[in-house]
Coordinates of C-alpha atoms in Angstrom, one line a residue:
Chain A
M1 CA 28.2 5.4 14.4
P2 CA 25.5 7.3 16.3
L3 CA 22.5 8.2 14.0
D4 CA 20.2 11.1 14.3
I5 CA 16.8 9.8 13.2
I6 CA 13.6 11.7 12.3
V7 CA 10.4 9.7 12.3
C8 CA 7.3 11.2 10.6
V9 CA 4.1 10.0 12.2
K10 CA 0.4 10.5 11.7
H11 CA -2.5 10.5 14.1
V12 CA -5.3 8.6 12.4
P13 CA -8.7 7.1 13.4
E14 CA -8.9 3.4 13.9
T15 CA -11.4 2.3 11.4
A16 CA -10.8 -1.5 10.8
E17 CA -13.8 -2.4 13.0
A18 CA -15.8 0.8 13.0
E19 CA -18.8 1.7 10.9
L20 CA -18.0 4.8 8.9
K21 CA -20.4 7.6 8.0
I22 CA -19.8 10.4 5.5
D23 CA -20.1 13.8 7.1
A24 CA -22.4 16.6 6.1
T25 CA -19.8 18.2 3.8
G26 CA -19.6 15.0 1.8
K27 CA -15.8 15.4 1.9
G28 CA -14.9 13.7 5.1
I29 CA -16.1 11.1 7.6
E30 CA -17.8 11.6 10.9
K31 CA -15.0 11.5 13.4
A32 CA -17.1 11.5 16.6
G33 CA -16.9 8.2 18.4
L34 CA -13.8 7.1 16.5
V35 CA -10.6 6.2 18.5
F36 CA -7.5 7.9 17.2
D37 CA -4.0 6.5 17.5
I38 CA -0.6 6.4 15.8
N39 CA -0.9 5.2 12.2
E40 CA -0.1 1.5 12.2
W41 CA 2.8 1.7 9.7
D42 CA 4.3 4.7 11.6
D43 CA 4.2 2.6 14.8
Y44 CA 6.7 0.2 13.1
A45 CA 8.8 3.1 11.8
L46 CA 9.1 4.6 15.3
E47 CA 10.0 1.2 16.8
E48 CA 12.7 0.7 14.2
A49 CA 14.1 4.2 14.9
V50 CA 14.2 3.5 18.7
R51 CA 15.9 0.1 18.1
I52 CA 18.5 1.7 15.8
K53 CA 19.2 4.3 18.5
E54 CA 19.5 1.7 21.2
K55 CA 22.0 -0.2 19.1
F56 CA 24.1 2.6 17.7
G57 CA 23.3 5.7 19.8
G58 CA 22.0 9.0 18.5
T59 CA 18.7 10.7 18.8
V60 CA 15.1 10.1 17.6
T61 CA 12.9 13.1 16.8
A62 CA 9.2 12.4 16.1
I63 CA 7.3 14.9 13.9
T64 CA 3.7 15.1 13.0
V65 CA 1.4 17.4 11.0
G66 CA -1.8 17.6 12.9
P67 CA -4.2 19.4 15.3
E68 CA -3.9 19.4 19.0
D69 CA -5.3 15.9 19.6
S70 CA -2.4 14.5 17.6
E71 CA -0.3 15.4 20.6
S72 CA -1.2 12.1 22.2
T73 CA 0.5 10.3 19.3
L74 CA 3.7 12.3 19.9
R75 CA 3.5 11.5 23.6
K76 CA 3.3 7.9 22.7
C77 CA 6.4 8.3 20.6
L78 CA 8.2 10.0 23.5
A79 CA 7.1 7.3 25.9
R80 CA 8.5 4.6 23.5
G81 CA 11.9 6.2 23.4
A82 CA 11.8 9.3 21.1
D83 CA 13.9 12.1 22.5
K84 CA 12.1 15.1 20.9
A85 CA 8.8 15.8 19.4
I86 CA 7.6 18.5 17.0
R87 CA 3.9 19.2 16.1
L88 CA 3.3 21.2 12.9
T89 CA -0.1 22.7 13.2
D90 CA -2.1 25.5 11.5
P91 CA -5.7 25.8 10.5
K92 CA -4.4 26.5 7.0
F93 CA -3.0 23.0 6.8
A94 CA -6.5 21.6 6.5
G95 CA -7.1 19.8 3.2
S96 CA -3.4 19.1 2.6
D97 CA -2.7 16.0 0.5
A98 CA 0.5 14.0 0.5
Y99 CA 2.3 16.6 -1.5
A100 CA 1.4 19.6 0.7
T101 CA 2.0 17.5 3.8
A102 CA 5.5 16.6 2.6
K103 CA 6.2 20.3 1.8
I104 CA 5.3 21.2 5.4
L105 CA 7.6 18.5 6.8
Y106 CA 10.3 19.5 4.4
N107 CA 10.4 23.1 5.6
V108 CA 11.1 22.0 9.1
I109 CA 13.3 19.0 8.5
K110 CA 15.6 20.8 6.1
N111 CA 16.8 22.9 9.1
L112 CA 17.5 19.8 11.3
H113 CA 20.4 17.5 11.4
F114 CA 19.6 13.9 10.4
D115 CA 21.2 10.8 9.1
L116 CA 18.0 8.9 8.6
I117 CA 14.3 9.7 8.1
L118 CA 11.8 6.9 8.7
T119 CA 8.1 7.1 7.8
G120 CA 5.4 4.5 7.5
A121 CA 4.9 3.0 4.1
Q122 CA 1.4 4.5 4.0
A123 CA -1.3 5.9 6.2
G124 CA -4.3 4.0 7.2
D125 CA -6.6 6.9 6.4
D126 CA -5.8 8.2 3.0
G127 CA -3.4 5.4 1.9
S128 CA -1.4 7.7 -0.4
A129 CA 2.0 6.0 0.2
A130 CA 3.5 9.2 -1.2
V131 CA 4.6 11.5 1.7
G132 CA 7.9 9.7 2.2
P133 CA 9.2 9.6 -1.4
V134 CA 8.0 13.2 -2.0
L135 CA 9.9 14.4 1.1
A136 CA 13.0 12.5 0.0
E137 CA 12.8 14.3 -3.4
L138 CA 12.4 17.7 -1.8
L139 CA 15.4 17.0 0.5
G140 CA 17.4 15.5 -2.4
I141 CA 18.2 12.3 -0.5
P142 CA 17.8 8.7 -1.7
H143 CA 15.0 6.7 -0.4
A144 CA 13.4 3.2 -0.3
T145 CA 9.8 2.3 0.3
M146 CA 8.1 -0.9 1.6
V147 CA 11.2 -1.5 3.7
K148 CA 11.2 -4.8 5.7
K149 CA 14.7 -4.8 7.1
I150 CA 17.4 -2.2 7.7
E151 CA 21.1 -2.9 8.3
F152 CA 24.1 -0.7 8.2
S153 CA 27.5 -1.3 6.6
N154 CA 30.3 1.2 6.0
G155 CA 28.2 4.2 6.4
K156 CA 25.6 2.9 4.1
A157 CA 22.3 1.2 4.7
I158 CA 21.4 -2.2 3.3
V159 CA 17.6 -2.6 3.1
N160 CA 15.2 -5.2 2.1
R161 CA 12.2 -4.0 0.1
E162 CA 9.0 -6.0 -0.2
L163 CA 8.0 -6.8 -3.7
E164 CA 4.9 -8.7 -4.7
G165 CA 4.3 -12.4 -4.1
G166 CA 6.6 -12.8 -1.1
L167 CA 9.6 -11.7 -3.0
E168 CA 12.0 -9.0 -1.6
E169 CA 14.9 -7.1 -3.1
R170 CA 18.1 -6.0 -1.3
L171 CA 19.3 -2.5 -2.0
E172 CA 22.3 -0.5 -0.8
V173 CA 21.4 3.1 -0.1
K174 CA 23.8 6.0 0.8
L175 CA 23.0 7.9 3.9
P176 CA 21.4 10.3 4.7
A177 CA 18.4 8.5 3.3
L178 CA 14.6 8.1 3.9
F179 CA 13.0 4.8 4.4
A180 CA 9.2 4.2 4.3
V181 CA 8.7 1.2 6.6
Q182 CA 6.3 -1.7 6.0
T183 CA 4.4 -3.4 8.8
G184 CA 6.1 -6.5 10.2
I185 CA 9.6 -5.1 10.1
N186 CA 9.7 -5.5 14.0
E187 CA 7.4 -6.0 16.9
P188 CA 6.5 -2.6 18.4
R189 CA 7.0 -2.6 22.2
Y190 CA 4.5 -1.8 24.9
V191 CA 4.9 1.4 26.6
S192 CA 6.0 1.2 30.3
I193 CA 4.3 3.3 33.0
M194 CA 7.7 4.9 33.6
G195 CA 8.0 5.7 29.9
I196 CA 4.6 7.4 30.0
R197 CA 5.5 9.4 33.1
K198 CA 8.8 10.6 31.6
A199 CA 7.1 11.4 28.3
M200 CA 4.6 13.7 30.1
Q201 CA 7.5 15.9 31.2
K202 CA 9.1 16.3 27.8
E203 CA 8.5 19.3 25.6
V204 CA 6.5 19.1 22.4
K205 CA 7.6 21.9 20.1
V206 CA 4.6 23.4 18.2
M207 CA 5.1 25.3 15.0
G208 CA 2.7 27.0 12.6
L209 CA 2.6 28.2 9.0
A210 CA 4.6 31.4 9.7
D211 CA 7.2 29.6 11.8
I212 CA 8.1 27.3 8.9
G213 CA 8.3 29.9 6.3
L214 CA 5.5 28.8 4.0
S215 CA 2.7 30.8 2.5
E216 CA -1.0 29.6 2.6
N217 CA -0.7 28.9 -1.1
D218 CA 1.8 26.2 -0.4
V219 CA -0.4 24.2 1.9
G220 CA -4.0 23.1 2.3
E221 CA -6.1 22.6 -0.8
A222 CA -4.3 25.4 -2.6
G223 CA -0.9 23.7 -2.2
S224 CA -2.1 20.2 -3.0
W225 CA -2.2 18.1 -6.1
L226 CA -5.6 16.6 -5.2
R227 CA -8.9 18.2 -4.3
I228 CA -11.5 15.9 -2.8
E229 CA -14.9 16.3 -4.6
R230 CA -16.9 13.8 -2.6
L231 CA -16.7 10.7 -0.5
Y232 CA -19.1 7.8 -0.8
I233 CA -19.5 4.3 0.4
P234 CA -18.2 1.9 -2.3
P235 CA -20.9 0.1 -4.3
V236 CA -20.8 -3.7 -3.7
E237 CA -19.2 -5.8 -6.4
K238 CA -21.0 -8.9 -5.3
Q239 CA -23.2 -8.8 -2.2
A240 CA -22.9 -11.8 0.0
E241 CA -26.1 -13.7 0.9
F242 CA -26.2 -13.1 4.7
L243 CA -26.9 -16.2 6.9
K244 CA -28.9 -15.0 9.8
G245 CA -30.1 -16.5 13.1
S246 CA -28.5 -17.9 16.3
P247 CA -24.9 -19.2 16.1
D248 CA -26.5 -22.7 16.0
E249 CA -28.8 -21.8 13.1
I250 CA -25.9 -20.2 11.2
A251 CA -23.7 -23.2 11.7
T252 CA -26.4 -25.5 10.5
K253 CA -26.8 -23.4 7.4
I254 CA -23.1 -23.4 6.7
V255 CA -23.0 -27.2 7.1
E256 CA -25.9 -27.5 4.6
I257 CA -24.0 -25.3 2.1
L258 CA -20.8 -27.3 2.5
K259 CA -22.8 -30.6 2.1
S260 CA -24.6 -29.4 -1.0
R261 CA -21.3 -28.5 -2.6
G262 CA -19.8 -31.8 -1.6
L263 CA -17.2 -30.2 0.6
I264 CA -18.0 -32.4 3.6
Chain B
M1 CA -0.8 14.0 -31.2
T2 CA -0.8 13.9 -27.5
E3 CA 0.1 10.7 -25.8
I4 CA -0.8 8.6 -22.7
F5 CA 2.2 6.8 -21.3
V6 CA 2.0 3.4 -19.6
L7 CA 5.2 2.3 -17.8
A8 CA 5.5 -1.4 -18.6
E9 CA 6.4 -3.4 -15.4
H10 CA 8.5 -6.4 -15.7
R11 CA 10.5 -8.5 -13.3
Q12 CA 12.8 -11.5 -13.7
G13 CA 12.1 -11.8 -17.4
Q14 CA 8.3 -11.5 -17.2
L15 CA 6.0 -8.7 -18.1
R16 CA 3.7 -8.3 -15.1
D17 CA -0.2 -8.5 -15.4
I18 CA -0.6 -4.9 -14.2
T19 CA 1.1 -3.7 -17.5
F20 CA -1.8 -5.0 -19.6
E21 CA -4.4 -3.7 -17.1
M22 CA -2.9 -0.2 -17.5
L23 CA -2.7 -0.5 -21.3
T24 CA -6.3 -1.4 -21.5
K25 CA -7.3 1.6 -19.5
A26 CA -4.9 3.8 -21.5
R27 CA -6.5 2.8 -24.7
E28 CA -9.9 3.6 -23.4
L29 CA -8.8 7.0 -22.2
A30 CA -6.9 7.7 -25.4
E31 CA -10.0 7.1 -27.4
K32 CA -11.9 9.7 -25.4
T33 CA -9.2 12.3 -25.5
N34 CA -8.0 11.7 -29.0
A35 CA -4.6 10.7 -27.6
E36 CA -2.3 7.8 -28.5
P37 CA -1.6 5.0 -26.0
V38 CA 2.2 4.6 -25.7
A39 CA 3.9 1.8 -23.8
V40 CA 7.3 2.7 -22.2
I41 CA 9.7 -0.1 -21.4
L42 CA 13.0 0.3 -19.7
G43 CA 15.5 -2.6 -19.2
K44 CA 18.2 -4.7 -20.6
N45 CA 17.5 -7.1 -23.4
V46 CA 13.8 -6.4 -23.3
G47 CA 13.2 -6.3 -27.1
E48 CA 10.9 -9.3 -26.9
H49 CA 8.7 -7.5 -24.4
A50 CA 8.6 -4.5 -26.6
K51 CA 7.2 -6.7 -29.5
N52 CA 4.6 -8.0 -27.2
L53 CA 3.6 -4.5 -26.0
A54 CA 3.4 -3.3 -29.6
E55 CA 0.2 -5.3 -30.0
H56 CA -1.4 -3.3 -27.2
A57 CA -0.2 0.2 -27.9
K58 CA 0.2 2.6 -30.8
K59 CA 3.8 3.1 -30.0
V60 CA 6.4 1.6 -27.8
L61 CA 9.3 3.6 -26.4
L62 CA 12.2 1.2 -25.7
V63 CA 15.2 2.3 -23.6
E64 CA 17.8 -0.4 -23.1
D65 CA 20.8 0.0 -20.9
E66 CA 23.0 -2.2 -18.6
K67 CA 22.1 0.2 -15.8
L68 CA 18.4 -0.6 -16.2
E69 CA 18.8 -4.4 -15.9
N70 CA 17.1 -4.4 -12.4
F71 CA 14.6 -1.8 -11.2
N72 CA 16.2 1.2 -9.6
S73 CA 13.9 4.1 -9.1
E74 CA 16.7 6.6 -9.5
A75 CA 17.7 5.3 -12.9
Y76 CA 14.1 5.0 -13.9
Q77 CA 13.4 8.5 -12.8
K78 CA 16.2 9.9 -14.9
V79 CA 15.1 8.1 -18.0
L80 CA 11.4 8.9 -17.6
S81 CA 12.1 12.5 -16.8
H82 CA 13.9 12.7 -20.1
L83 CA 11.0 11.0 -22.0
I84 CA 8.2 13.0 -20.3
K85 CA 10.0 16.3 -20.9
E86 CA 10.4 15.4 -24.6
H87 CA 6.9 13.9 -25.2
K88 CA 4.8 15.9 -22.7
P89 CA 2.2 13.1 -22.4
L90 CA -1.2 14.1 -21.2
L91 CA -1.0 11.3 -18.6
T92 CA 1.6 8.8 -17.3
I93 CA 0.3 5.7 -15.7
T94 CA 2.3 3.5 -13.4
G95 CA 1.3 0.6 -11.2
H96 CA 0.6 1.2 -7.5
T97 CA 3.1 -1.6 -7.0
S98 CA 6.4 -1.9 -5.2
Y99 CA 7.9 -0.3 -8.2
G100 CA 5.3 2.5 -8.8
V101 CA 5.2 3.6 -5.2
E102 CA 9.0 3.9 -5.2
L103 CA 9.1 5.8 -8.4
A104 CA 6.0 8.0 -9.1
P105 CA 6.0 10.4 -6.2
R106 CA 9.6 11.6 -6.7
L107 CA 9.2 11.8 -10.4
A108 CA 6.0 13.9 -10.1
V109 CA 7.8 16.4 -7.8
A110 CA 10.9 16.5 -10.0
L111 CA 8.7 17.3 -13.0
N112 CA 6.2 19.4 -11.2
I113 CA 3.3 17.2 -12.4
P114 CA 0.3 16.5 -10.2
L115 CA 0.0 12.9 -9.0
A116 CA -2.7 10.8 -7.6
T117 CA -1.8 7.4 -6.1
D118 CA -3.6 4.1 -5.8
C119 CA -6.3 5.0 -8.2
I120 CA -9.2 2.6 -9.0
E121 CA -10.8 4.8 -11.7
L122 CA -9.5 7.6 -14.0
A123 CA -11.5 10.0 -16.1
F124 CA -11.2 13.1 -18.2
E125 CA -14.3 15.1 -17.7
G126 CA -14.5 18.3 -19.7
D127 CA -11.2 19.9 -19.0
A128 CA -10.8 18.2 -15.6
F129 CA -8.9 15.0 -14.8
T130 CA -10.6 13.1 -12.0
V131 CA -9.6 10.0 -10.1
T132 CA -11.3 7.6 -7.7
R133 CA -9.3 6.2 -4.8
Q134 CA -10.1 4.5 -1.6
M135 CA -9.6 5.6 2.1
Y136 CA -9.8 3.8 5.4
G137 CA -8.9 0.4 4.2
G138 CA -11.5 0.3 1.4
K139 CA -14.4 1.4 3.5
V140 CA -14.8 4.7 1.7
N141 CA -14.4 5.8 -1.9
V142 CA -13.1 9.2 -2.8
K143 CA -13.6 11.1 -6.0
A144 CA -10.9 13.7 -6.4
M145 CA -9.9 16.3 -9.0
L146 CA -6.3 16.9 -9.8
R147 CA -4.9 20.4 -10.0
K148 CA -5.2 21.6 -13.6
A149 CA -2.0 20.8 -15.6
E150 CA -0.7 20.0 -19.0
S151 CA 0.4 16.6 -17.9
Y152 CA -0.7 14.3 -15.1
M153 CA 0.6 11.2 -13.3
V154 CA -1.1 8.3 -11.5
T155 CA -0.4 5.0 -9.9
V156 CA -3.2 2.5 -10.3
R157 CA -4.2 -0.3 -8.1
Q158 CA -3.6 -3.9 -9.3
A159 CA -6.7 -5.6 -10.7
A160 CA -8.7 -2.3 -10.7
F161 CA -8.9 -2.6 -14.4
Q162 CA -9.5 -5.8 -16.3
A163 CA -6.8 -6.5 -19.0
Q164 CA -8.2 -6.9 -22.5
K165 CA -6.6 -7.4 -25.8
P166 CA -7.4 -4.9 -28.5
P167 CA -9.8 -6.4 -31.1
T168 CA -7.0 -6.4 -33.6
P169 CA -3.3 -6.1 -32.6
L170 CA -2.3 -2.5 -32.8
N171 CA 1.2 -3.2 -34.2
G172 CA 2.6 -0.1 -32.6
Q173 CA 5.8 1.3 -33.8
I174 CA 8.8 0.4 -31.6
V175 CA 11.0 3.4 -31.1
E176 CA 14.4 2.7 -29.7
V177 CA 15.5 5.7 -27.6
P178 CA 19.2 6.0 -26.7
S179 CA 19.6 5.7 -22.9
P180 CA 20.1 9.1 -21.3
L181 CA 21.9 7.6 -18.4
T182 CA 25.5 8.9 -18.6
E183 CA 26.8 7.7 -15.3
E184 CA 26.3 5.0 -12.7
I185 CA 23.7 5.6 -10.0
T186 CA 25.7 5.6 -6.8
T187 CA 23.2 6.6 -4.2
K188 CA 21.1 3.5 -4.6
R189 CA 22.1 0.1 -5.8
F190 CA 20.2 -3.1 -6.5
L191 CA 22.0 -6.0 -4.8
E192 CA 19.9 -9.1 -5.2
Y193 CA 16.4 -10.7 -5.0
V194 CA 15.6 -12.4 -1.7
L195 CA 13.3 -15.4 -2.0
P196 CA 10.9 -16.2 0.8
P197 CA 12.2 -19.0 3.0
P198 CA 10.9 -22.4 1.8
G199 CA 7.7 -23.2 3.8
G200 CA 6.2 -26.4 5.1
V201 CA 2.8 -25.8 3.6
D202 CA 1.7 -24.9 0.1
I203 CA -1.6 -23.0 0.6
T204 CA -1.9 -22.6 -3.2
A205 CA -2.4 -26.4 -3.5
A206 CA -5.0 -26.7 -0.8
E207 CA -8.7 -27.2 -1.8
V208 CA -10.0 -25.8 1.4
L209 CA -8.5 -22.8 3.2
V210 CA -9.6 -21.2 6.5
G211 CA -8.2 -17.7 6.5
I212 CA -7.8 -15.7 9.7
G213 CA -7.3 -12.0 10.2
R214 CA -7.1 -9.5 13.0
G215 CA -10.4 -10.8 14.4
I216 CA -8.7 -13.8 15.8
K217 CA -7.4 -11.4 18.5
D218 CA -4.8 -13.7 20.1
Q219 CA -2.3 -16.3 19.1
G220 CA -3.8 -18.6 21.6
N221 CA -7.0 -18.8 19.5
I222 CA -5.2 -20.2 16.5
P223 CA -5.4 -23.9 17.4
M224 CA -9.2 -23.6 17.6
V225 CA -9.5 -22.5 14.0
E226 CA -6.7 -24.7 12.8
E227 CA -8.8 -27.6 14.0
L228 CA -11.7 -26.4 11.9
A229 CA -9.4 -26.3 8.8
K230 CA -8.3 -29.8 9.5
M231 CA -11.8 -31.1 10.0
L232 CA -12.6 -29.7 6.5
G233 CA -9.5 -31.4 5.1
G234 CA -7.9 -28.0 4.6
V235 CA -5.2 -25.8 6.0
L236 CA -5.0 -22.5 7.8
A237 CA -4.2 -19.3 5.8
C238 CA -4.2 -15.7 7.0
S239 CA -4.1 -12.0 6.1
R240 CA -1.1 -9.8 6.6
P241 CA -1.4 -8.7 10.3
I242 CA -1.2 -12.4 11.4
V243 CA 2.2 -12.7 9.7
D244 CA 3.3 -9.3 10.9
K245 CA 2.7 -10.4 14.5
G246 CA 4.7 -13.6 13.9
W247 CA 1.7 -15.8 14.7
L248 CA 1.9 -17.7 11.4
P249 CA 4.8 -18.0 8.9
S250 CA 4.8 -15.9 5.7
D251 CA 4.0 -18.9 3.5
R252 CA 0.4 -18.8 4.9
Q253 CA -0.2 -15.3 3.8
V254 CA -2.9 -14.7 1.2
G255 CA -2.7 -11.4 -0.8
T256 CA -0.6 -9.2 -3.0
S257 CA 2.5 -9.5 -0.8
G258 CA 1.7 -13.2 -0.2
K259 CA 0.1 -16.0 -2.2
T260 CA -2.8 -15.9 -4.7
V261 CA -5.1 -18.8 -4.0
K262 CA -8.1 -20.4 -5.7
P263 CA -9.4 -23.1 -3.4
K264 CA -12.8 -24.8 -3.7
L265 CA -13.7 -23.2 -0.3
Y266 CA -12.3 -20.2 1.5
I267 CA -13.7 -19.4 4.9
A268 CA -12.6 -15.9 6.0
L269 CA -12.7 -15.5 9.8
G270 CA -12.3 -12.0 11.2
I271 CA -10.8 -10.7 8.0
S272 CA -11.9 -7.1 7.1
G273 CA -11.1 -7.5 3.4
A274 CA -8.4 -5.0 2.6
F275 CA -7.8 -5.1 -1.2
Q276 CA -4.4 -6.5 -0.7
H277 CA -5.9 -9.6 0.8
V278 CA -9.0 -9.7 -1.5
L279 CA -6.8 -9.8 -4.6
G280 CA -5.2 -13.0 -3.3
M281 CA -8.5 -14.9 -2.7
K282 CA -11.4 -13.4 -4.6
N283 CA -11.4 -16.1 -7.3
S284 CA -12.0 -18.9 -4.8
D285 CA -15.0 -21.1 -5.9
L286 CA -16.9 -20.5 -2.7
I287 CA -16.3 -17.8 -0.1
I288 CA -17.9 -17.7 3.3
A289 CA -17.0 -14.8 5.6
V290 CA -17.6 -14.3 9.3
N291 CA -17.1 -10.8 10.7
K292 CA -18.7 -8.8 13.4
D293 CA -18.7 -5.6 11.2
P294 CA -21.6 -5.7 8.8
K295 CA -19.8 -3.1 6.6
A296 CA -16.6 -5.1 6.3
P297 CA -15.5 -5.0 2.7
I298 CA -15.0 -8.8 2.7
F299 CA -18.7 -9.2 2.4
S300 CA -18.6 -7.6 -1.0
F301 CA -16.5 -10.4 -2.2
S302 CA -18.1 -13.3 -0.5
D303 CA -20.9 -15.7 -1.5
Y304 CA -22.1 -16.1 2.0
G305 CA -21.7 -13.7 4.9
V306 CA -22.2 -14.1 8.7
V307 CA -22.3 -11.0 10.8
E308 CA -21.3 -12.5 14.1
D309 CA -18.4 -13.0 16.5
L310 CA -16.3 -15.8 15.0
F311 CA -15.8 -17.2 18.5
K312 CA -19.5 -17.8 18.8
V313 CA -19.8 -19.5 15.3
V314 CA -16.7 -21.6 15.0
P315 CA -17.2 -23.9 18.0
V316 CA -20.8 -24.6 17.1
L317 CA -19.7 -25.2 13.5
K318 CA -17.0 -27.6 14.6
N319 CA -19.6 -29.6 16.7
K320 CA -22.0 -29.8 13.7
I321 CA -19.2 -31.1 11.4
S322 CA -18.1 -33.6 14.1
E323 CA -21.7 -34.9 14.4
L324 CA -22.1 -35.2 10.7
K325 CA -18.8 -37.1 10.5
A326 CA -19.9 -39.4 13.3
Q327 CA -23.2 -40.1 11.5
K328 CA -21.3 -41.0 8.3
A329 CA -18.8 -43.3 10.1

């Protein structure tokens, strides 16, 4: 049972260890100096797609909505085993929220053949966790989010979804379907030098607003549910008392605290 | 009178805490907008829950059906579409939980209602509806306005609002609504719950936890911190990425998708402080965090913070503890 799989990926800044500054518009962050890569959740989605293809045959097509630099994320997908890549790009797409982004994806994907669509459960930048389910609704196919395991049986998918507190639920979902993948579903592979070389030769299809048959009112801020008013650094709930000094001085202070609390 | 809907969340016979957090916020918003807070509960044999909800809302819409026994977003979507079309609530609040993220986006598209997800604040300001959300793992807050509409929808983050009982029970009217589900849902079926594999360590029972996150860098560094945990009479816990990488079993995970802990001491090493993790440990008696990034959100939840490389601090700390123990012995 070969499966044609579409994976939706996003090119996002790595911010876990970076200090972020709000930009002059107050509606974004300063991007200079940040390293961009494939969204962490999408990395697992791509790996899962490639594993399914390796097991059952079929194709993997990676799609992203993003400017030219997001090409590197698509190249990474190709190097990992995706067969085709499509980049949807247009200045008018700027300011698109999850809803507008899903509409952009929908207008391309509705014309492609697929048995399965995989997305990450959320994106590390905006954290909406909504593009996948919105896309599924637009396409009229069933979906599951927070997916931790995918199996196939009699043309149907059996998936485990993560619930709270370590609990999961198993669902049977008819194909074609969309699954939003949670981290930890697999272990994403490293890319081989061979893979990178091959990927450089593959074509990345680029499409804009007019190519996908949408108007500018469908995308960007005009086509979105949400309009950002301002960004700000969150106020602190409880500010830690910072222990300063050399590692030795810090360790001494920690020991004093633990002693005073009767913890050692 | 216009209404504010709260979708009650329940699982395996229990109403979940988020339900009461949402109802508290709904009552506050209802007061400001001259609306009525309405709890909506879907399920099978959930009449007792409806009675409980009635104390917290002016009205409870109760839909009972065999087909609603376990959560299925497609069944829920059909029923809620029916209720929302009929009642046209000003706002529908669901949890940004495994259920809410599955349900709300599709429902919003189907009904053409603007949606904001993972909200930590909600407000009606003049004729605008605004929300506050977070971006970049909690490092930035965003205030956003929803496209103007008659009806809005949100998912709200767990523990963003503190659950409070109304001063006097509201004794809301329970309205039984006949189920609009006419046929079986065949595209998506609930099969069973899967429990986590029984683990060797119960981190919820430990008085001291040393939690590790991405900052630990490599699996080979784990024995070094595990030793610290043992020296303090505690055990090693971790944030999600460590379990995802397979470096520690899932029973060591602290957070919304893992365990909620409340030890006497929680030392967070190389943990940035994503809210999913913080919700699992913020009620610890004493929290000490070590992280290289001075802006790491974890410091907003800690008693003491150390802005330093954990690999510089932990070895020295272990030596000091050893010395102290040697003196005592």
